[in-house]
Coordinates of C-alpha atoms and ligand atoms in Angstrom, one line a residue:
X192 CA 0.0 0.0 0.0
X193 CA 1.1 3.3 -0.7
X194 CA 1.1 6.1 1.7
X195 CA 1.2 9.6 0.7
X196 CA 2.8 12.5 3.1
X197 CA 0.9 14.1 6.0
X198 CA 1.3 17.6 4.0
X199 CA -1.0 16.6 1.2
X200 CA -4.0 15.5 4.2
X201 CA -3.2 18.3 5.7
X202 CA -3.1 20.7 2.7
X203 CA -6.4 19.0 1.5
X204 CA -8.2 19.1 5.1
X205 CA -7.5 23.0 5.0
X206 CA -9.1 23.3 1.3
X207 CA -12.4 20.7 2.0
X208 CA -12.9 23.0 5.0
X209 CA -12.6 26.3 3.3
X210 CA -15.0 24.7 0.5
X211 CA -17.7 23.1 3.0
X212 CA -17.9 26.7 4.1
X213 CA -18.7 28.1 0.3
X214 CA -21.2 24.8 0.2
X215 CA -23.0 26.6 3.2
X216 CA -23.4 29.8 1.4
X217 CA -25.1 27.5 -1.4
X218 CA -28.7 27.7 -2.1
X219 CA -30.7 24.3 -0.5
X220 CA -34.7 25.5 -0.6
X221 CA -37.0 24.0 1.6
X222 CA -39.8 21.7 0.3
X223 CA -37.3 20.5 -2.5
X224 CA -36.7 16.7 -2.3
X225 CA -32.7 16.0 -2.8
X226 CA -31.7 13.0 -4.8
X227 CA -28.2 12.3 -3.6
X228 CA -26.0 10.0 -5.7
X229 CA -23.7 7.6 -2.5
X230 CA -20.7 6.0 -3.3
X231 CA -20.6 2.7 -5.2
X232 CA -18.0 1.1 -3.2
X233 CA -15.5 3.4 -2.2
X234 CA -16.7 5.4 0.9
X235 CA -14.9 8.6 0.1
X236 CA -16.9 8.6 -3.4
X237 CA -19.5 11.3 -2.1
X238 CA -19.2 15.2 -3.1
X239 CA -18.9 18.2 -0.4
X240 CA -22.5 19.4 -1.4
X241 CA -24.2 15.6 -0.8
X242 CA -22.6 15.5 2.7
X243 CA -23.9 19.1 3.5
X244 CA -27.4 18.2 1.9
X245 CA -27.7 15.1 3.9
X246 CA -26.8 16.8 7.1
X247 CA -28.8 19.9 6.1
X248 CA -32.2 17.5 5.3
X249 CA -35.0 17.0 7.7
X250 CA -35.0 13.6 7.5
X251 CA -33.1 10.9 4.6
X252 CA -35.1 8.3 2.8
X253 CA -33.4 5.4 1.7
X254 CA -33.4 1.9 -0.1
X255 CA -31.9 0.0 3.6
X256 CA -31.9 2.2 7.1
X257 CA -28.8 0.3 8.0
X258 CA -26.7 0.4 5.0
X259 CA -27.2 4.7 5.0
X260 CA -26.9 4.6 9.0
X261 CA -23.2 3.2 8.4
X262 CA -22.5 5.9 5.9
X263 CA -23.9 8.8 8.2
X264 CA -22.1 7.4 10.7
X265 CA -18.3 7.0 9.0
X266 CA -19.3 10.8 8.4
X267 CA -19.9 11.6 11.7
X268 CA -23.9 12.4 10.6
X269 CA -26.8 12.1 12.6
X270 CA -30.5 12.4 11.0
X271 CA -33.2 10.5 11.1
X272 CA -34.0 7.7 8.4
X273 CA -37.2 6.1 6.6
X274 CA -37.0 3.3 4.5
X275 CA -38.1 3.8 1.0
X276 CA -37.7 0.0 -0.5
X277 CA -39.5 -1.5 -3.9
X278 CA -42.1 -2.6 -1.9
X279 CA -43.0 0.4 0.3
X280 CA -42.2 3.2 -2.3
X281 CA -45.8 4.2 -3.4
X282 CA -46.8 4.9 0.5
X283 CA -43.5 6.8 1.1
X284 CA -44.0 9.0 -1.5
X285 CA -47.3 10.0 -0.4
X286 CA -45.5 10.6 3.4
X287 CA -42.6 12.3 1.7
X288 CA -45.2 15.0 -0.4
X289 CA -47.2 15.8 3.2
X290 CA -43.3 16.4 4.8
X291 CA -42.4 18.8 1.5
X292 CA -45.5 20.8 1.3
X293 CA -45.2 20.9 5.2
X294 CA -41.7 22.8 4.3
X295 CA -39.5 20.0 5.2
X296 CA -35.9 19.0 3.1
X297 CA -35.8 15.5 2.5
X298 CA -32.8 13.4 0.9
X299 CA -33.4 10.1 -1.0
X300 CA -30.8 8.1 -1.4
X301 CA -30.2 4.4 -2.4
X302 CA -27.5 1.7 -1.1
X303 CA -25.3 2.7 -3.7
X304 CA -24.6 4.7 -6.8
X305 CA -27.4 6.9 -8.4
X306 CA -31.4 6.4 -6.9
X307 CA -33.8 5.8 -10.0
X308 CA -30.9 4.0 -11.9
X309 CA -32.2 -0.1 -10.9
X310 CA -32.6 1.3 -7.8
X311 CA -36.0 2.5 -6.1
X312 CA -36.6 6.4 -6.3
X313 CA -38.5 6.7 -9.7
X314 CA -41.5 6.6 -8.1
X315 CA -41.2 9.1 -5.5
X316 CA -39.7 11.4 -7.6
X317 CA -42.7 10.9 -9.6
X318 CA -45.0 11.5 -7.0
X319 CA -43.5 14.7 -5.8
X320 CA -43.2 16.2 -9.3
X321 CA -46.8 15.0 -9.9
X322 CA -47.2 16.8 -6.4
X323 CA -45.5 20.0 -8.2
X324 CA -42.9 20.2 -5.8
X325 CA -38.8 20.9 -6.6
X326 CA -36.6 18.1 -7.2
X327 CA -33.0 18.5 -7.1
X328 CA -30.3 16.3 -8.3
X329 CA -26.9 15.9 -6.4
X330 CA -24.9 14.2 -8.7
X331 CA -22.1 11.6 -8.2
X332 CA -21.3 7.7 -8.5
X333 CA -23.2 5.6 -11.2
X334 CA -22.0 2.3 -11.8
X335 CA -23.0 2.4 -15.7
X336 CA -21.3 6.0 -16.4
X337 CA -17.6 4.5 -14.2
X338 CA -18.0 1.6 -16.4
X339 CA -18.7 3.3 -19.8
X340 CA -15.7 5.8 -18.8
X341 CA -13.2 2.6 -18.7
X342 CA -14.6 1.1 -21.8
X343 CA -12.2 2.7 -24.4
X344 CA -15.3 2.0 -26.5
X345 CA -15.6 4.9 -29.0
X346 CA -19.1 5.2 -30.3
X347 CA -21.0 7.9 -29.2
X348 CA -24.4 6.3 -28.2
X349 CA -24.7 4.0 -25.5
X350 CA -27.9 2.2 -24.7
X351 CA -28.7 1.1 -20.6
X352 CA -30.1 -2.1 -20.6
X353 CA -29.9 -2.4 -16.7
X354 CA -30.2 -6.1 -15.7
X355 CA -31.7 -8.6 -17.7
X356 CA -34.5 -11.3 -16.8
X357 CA -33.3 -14.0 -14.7
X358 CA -35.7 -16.4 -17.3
X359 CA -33.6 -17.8 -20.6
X360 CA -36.4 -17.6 -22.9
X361 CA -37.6 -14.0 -21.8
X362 CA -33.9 -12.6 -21.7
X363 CA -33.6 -13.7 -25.3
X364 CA -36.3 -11.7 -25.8
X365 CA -34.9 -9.0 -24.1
X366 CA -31.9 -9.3 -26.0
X367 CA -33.2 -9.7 -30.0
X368 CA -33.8 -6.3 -30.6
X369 CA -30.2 -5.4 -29.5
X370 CA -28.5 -7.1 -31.6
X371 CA -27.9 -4.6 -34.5
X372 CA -28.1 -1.4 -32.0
X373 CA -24.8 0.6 -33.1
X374 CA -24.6 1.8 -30.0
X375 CA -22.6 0.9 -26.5
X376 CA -24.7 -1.8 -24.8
X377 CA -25.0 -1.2 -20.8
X378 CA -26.0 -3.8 -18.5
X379 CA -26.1 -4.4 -14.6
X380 CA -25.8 -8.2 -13.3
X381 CA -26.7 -9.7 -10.0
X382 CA -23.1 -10.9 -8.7
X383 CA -23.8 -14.8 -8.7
X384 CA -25.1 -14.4 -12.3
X385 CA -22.0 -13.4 -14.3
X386 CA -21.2 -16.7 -16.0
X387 CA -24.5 -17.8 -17.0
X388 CA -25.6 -14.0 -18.8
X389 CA -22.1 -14.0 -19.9
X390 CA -23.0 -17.2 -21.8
X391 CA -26.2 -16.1 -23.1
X392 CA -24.5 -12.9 -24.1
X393 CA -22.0 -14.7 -26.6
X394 CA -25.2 -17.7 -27.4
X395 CA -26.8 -13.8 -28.9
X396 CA -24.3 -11.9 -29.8
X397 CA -21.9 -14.2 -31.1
X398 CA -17.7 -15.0 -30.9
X399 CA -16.5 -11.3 -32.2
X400 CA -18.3 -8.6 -30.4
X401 CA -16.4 -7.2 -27.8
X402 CA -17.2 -7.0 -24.5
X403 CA -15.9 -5.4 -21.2
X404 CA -16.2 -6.3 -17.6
X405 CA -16.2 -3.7 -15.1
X406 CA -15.9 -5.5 -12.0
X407 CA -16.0 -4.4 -8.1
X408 CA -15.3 -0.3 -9.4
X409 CA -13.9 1.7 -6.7
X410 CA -13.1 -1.7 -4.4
X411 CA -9.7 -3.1 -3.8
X412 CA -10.5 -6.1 -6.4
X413 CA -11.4 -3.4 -9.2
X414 CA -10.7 -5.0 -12.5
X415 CA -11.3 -4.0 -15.7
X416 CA -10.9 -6.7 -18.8
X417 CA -11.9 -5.5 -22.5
X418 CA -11.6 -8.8 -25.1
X419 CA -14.0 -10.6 -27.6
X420 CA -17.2 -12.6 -26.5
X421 CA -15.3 -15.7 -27.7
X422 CA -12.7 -15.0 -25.0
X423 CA -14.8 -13.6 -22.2
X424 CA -15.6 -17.2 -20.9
X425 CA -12.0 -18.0 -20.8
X426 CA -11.2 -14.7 -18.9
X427 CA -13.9 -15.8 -16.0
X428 CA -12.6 -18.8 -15.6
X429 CA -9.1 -17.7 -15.2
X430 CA -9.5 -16.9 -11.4
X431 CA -12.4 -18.1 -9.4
X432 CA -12.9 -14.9 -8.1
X433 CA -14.5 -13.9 -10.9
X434 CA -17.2 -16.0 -10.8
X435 CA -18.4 -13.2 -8.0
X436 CA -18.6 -9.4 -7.7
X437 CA -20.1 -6.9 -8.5
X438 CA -20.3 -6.0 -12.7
X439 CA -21.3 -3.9 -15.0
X440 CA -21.1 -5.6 -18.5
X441 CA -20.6 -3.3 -21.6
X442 CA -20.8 -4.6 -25.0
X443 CA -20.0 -2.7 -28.6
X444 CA -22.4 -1.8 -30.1
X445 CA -23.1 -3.2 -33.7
X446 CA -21.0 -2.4 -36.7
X447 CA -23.3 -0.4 -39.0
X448 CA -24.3 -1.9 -41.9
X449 CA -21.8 -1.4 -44.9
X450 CA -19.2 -2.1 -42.2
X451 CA -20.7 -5.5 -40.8
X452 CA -20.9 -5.7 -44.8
X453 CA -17.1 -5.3 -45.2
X454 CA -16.6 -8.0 -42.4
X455 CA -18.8 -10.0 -44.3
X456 CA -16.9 -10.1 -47.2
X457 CA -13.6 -10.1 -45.9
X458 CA -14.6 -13.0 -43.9
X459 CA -15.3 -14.8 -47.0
X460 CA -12.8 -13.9 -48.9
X461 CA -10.1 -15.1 -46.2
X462 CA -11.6 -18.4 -46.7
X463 CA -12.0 -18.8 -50.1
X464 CA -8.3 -17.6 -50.7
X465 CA -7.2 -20.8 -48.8
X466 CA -8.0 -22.8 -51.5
X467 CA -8.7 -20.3 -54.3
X468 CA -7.1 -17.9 -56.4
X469 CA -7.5 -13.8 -56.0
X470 CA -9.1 -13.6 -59.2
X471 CA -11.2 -17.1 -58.5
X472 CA -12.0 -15.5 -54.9
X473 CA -13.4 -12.0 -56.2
X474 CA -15.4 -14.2 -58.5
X475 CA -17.1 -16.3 -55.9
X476 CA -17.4 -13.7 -53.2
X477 CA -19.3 -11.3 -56.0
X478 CA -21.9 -14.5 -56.5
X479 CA -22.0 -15.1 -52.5
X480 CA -22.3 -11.0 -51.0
X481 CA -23.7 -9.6 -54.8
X482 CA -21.2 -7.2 -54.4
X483 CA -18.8 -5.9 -57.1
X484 CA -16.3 -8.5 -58.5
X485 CA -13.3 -5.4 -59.0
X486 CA -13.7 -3.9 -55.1
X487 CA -13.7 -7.7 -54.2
X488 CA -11.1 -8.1 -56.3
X489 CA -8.8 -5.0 -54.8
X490 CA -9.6 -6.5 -51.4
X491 CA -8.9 -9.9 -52.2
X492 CA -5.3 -8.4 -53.2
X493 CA -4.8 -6.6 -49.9
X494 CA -5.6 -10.0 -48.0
X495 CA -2.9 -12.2 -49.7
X496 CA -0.4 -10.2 -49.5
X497 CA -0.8 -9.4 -45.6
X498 CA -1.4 -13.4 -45.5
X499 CA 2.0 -13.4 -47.4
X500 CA 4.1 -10.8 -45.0
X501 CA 2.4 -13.4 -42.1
X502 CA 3.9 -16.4 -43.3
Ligands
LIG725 N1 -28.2 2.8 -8.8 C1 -26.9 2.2 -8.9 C2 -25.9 3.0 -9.7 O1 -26.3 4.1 -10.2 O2 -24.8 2.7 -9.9 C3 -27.0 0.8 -9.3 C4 -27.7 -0.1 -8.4 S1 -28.0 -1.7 -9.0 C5 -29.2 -2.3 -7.8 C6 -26.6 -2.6 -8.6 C7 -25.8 -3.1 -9.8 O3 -25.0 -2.0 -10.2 C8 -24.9 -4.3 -9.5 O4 -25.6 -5.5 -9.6 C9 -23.8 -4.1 -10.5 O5 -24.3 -4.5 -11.8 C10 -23.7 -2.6 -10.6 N2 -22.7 -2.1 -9.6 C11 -22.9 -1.5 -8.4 N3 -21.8 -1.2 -7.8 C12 -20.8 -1.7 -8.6 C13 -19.4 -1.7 -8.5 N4 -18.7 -1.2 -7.5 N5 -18.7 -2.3 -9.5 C14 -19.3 -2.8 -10.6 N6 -20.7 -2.8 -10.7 C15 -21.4 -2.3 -9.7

């Protein structure tokens, strides 16, 4: 472990105190429900402004009492807590409207990350819009946007899937209309889960599309693997620790079609030039993709003679 001097704490102490101050010249209205993004693993992932909201709030709903009692606590917070779960949420919301129009600040949070994102929270946020009452955001830790950050994946679109059903026949489903999306495919994953959505991932998606696993972000196991779907079974089974913890799962998105066309082509063109000649394997691949026998031809040239440097 590395340790860093006591003049950079102390240096940084003096600056997060001289900034909690400008937080408390910050605007936080009353009757305005905060939702306040907590850290995804990493403790000290919370912003200045979402430890003065929460200890500025009336009172914190949130996904598990205990789970936001021990981050209060490792801040040194007191407040007091109501559960807001999945099953609870529609009541809550209705108690959380009577505290705002009462001119209360209330905080939602979740166990982790961003609420609303596979998390409860949509609902009461609905409710107090509905309501017509000021939401706020406090942004912060999402598992998806850490992920997509690491990816190296350069499209511009990404598409959150968020988990997918548990059910083989209703995930493939889920997963069918993906399959040509150029965009960055996002998805959560229950931590026991990896291998067998991993496996339906490449049954859909086949061998070449490239996948990355974000595992444990922010945690001392943090690991962050980019290959092929053909690969990404190997890569699990290379350390049994990987069977478990926590993942987000990112796939490419689609090549759009004249590329996946290209790869077409050039797939068949590698073949046939195993047993063929150039001229015989533009022929053939014009008959097989009905594409045009002199582009074929130019990239049936380019092929052999990289096949030749190879050899
Ligand atoms: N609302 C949260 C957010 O914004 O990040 C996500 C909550 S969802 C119930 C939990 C899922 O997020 C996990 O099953 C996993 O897929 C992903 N996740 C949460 N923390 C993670 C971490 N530290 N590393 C990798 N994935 C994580």
């Amino acid at each position: 472990m590395t340790t860093h001097p006591n003049s950079t704490v102390t240096a940084l102490t003096a600056g997060v105190q001289n900034l909690m101050q400008e937080v408390a010249q910050q605007s936080f209205p009353t009757r305005t429900l905060y939702v306040v993004a907590t850290p995804i693993g990493n403790i000290a992932d919370i912003s200045l402004r979402a430890l003065y909201c929460l200890n500025l709030v009336d009172v914190i709903a949130c996904e598990d009492t205990r789970n936001t009692a021990q981050l209060m606590t490792r801040y040194g917070l007191h407040k007091p807590l109501i559960a807001a779960h999945q099953h609870n949420e529609r009541e809550v919301a209705e108690k959380i409207v009577q505290r705002l129009q009462a001119g209360e600040r209330v905080a939602l949070v979740s166990d982790a990350g961003t609420p609303g994102v596979s998390d409860p929270g949509a609902k009461i946020v609905d409710a107090v819009r509905a309501a017509g009452l000021p939401i706020s955001p406090l942004p912060g830790a999402s598992a998806a946007i850490s992920a997509l950050s690491v990816s190296g994946f350069i499209q511009d679109q990404f598409y959150f899937v968020g988990f997918l059903a548990s059910k083989s026949g209703q995930r493939e489903r889920q997963l069918q209309p993906l399959l040509t999306l150029p965009a960055t495919l996002i998805f959560y994953e229950a931590p026991h889960r990896i291998i067998e959505t991993t496996e339906a991932l490449l049954a859909a998606f086949g061998p070449q599309r490239e996948i990355v696993f974000a595992r444990e972000l922010s945690k001392l196991f943090e690991e962050i693997a980019r290959c092929r779907l053909g690969e990404a079974m190997a890569w699990l089974a290379a350390d049994k620790h990987r069977e478990k913890g926590e993942y987000v799962i990112l796939l490419a998105g689609a090549a759009q079609a004249d590329e996946a066309k290209d790869h077409e082509a050039q797939r068949i063109l590698s073949i046939l030039l195993e047993s063929c000649s150039v001229k015989q394997a533009a022929q053939l691949a014009a008959q097989i993709t009905g594409q045009k026998k002199n582009a074929l031809y130019e990239l049936a040239l380019t092929l052999k003679s990289s096949n030749d440097e190879e050899k």
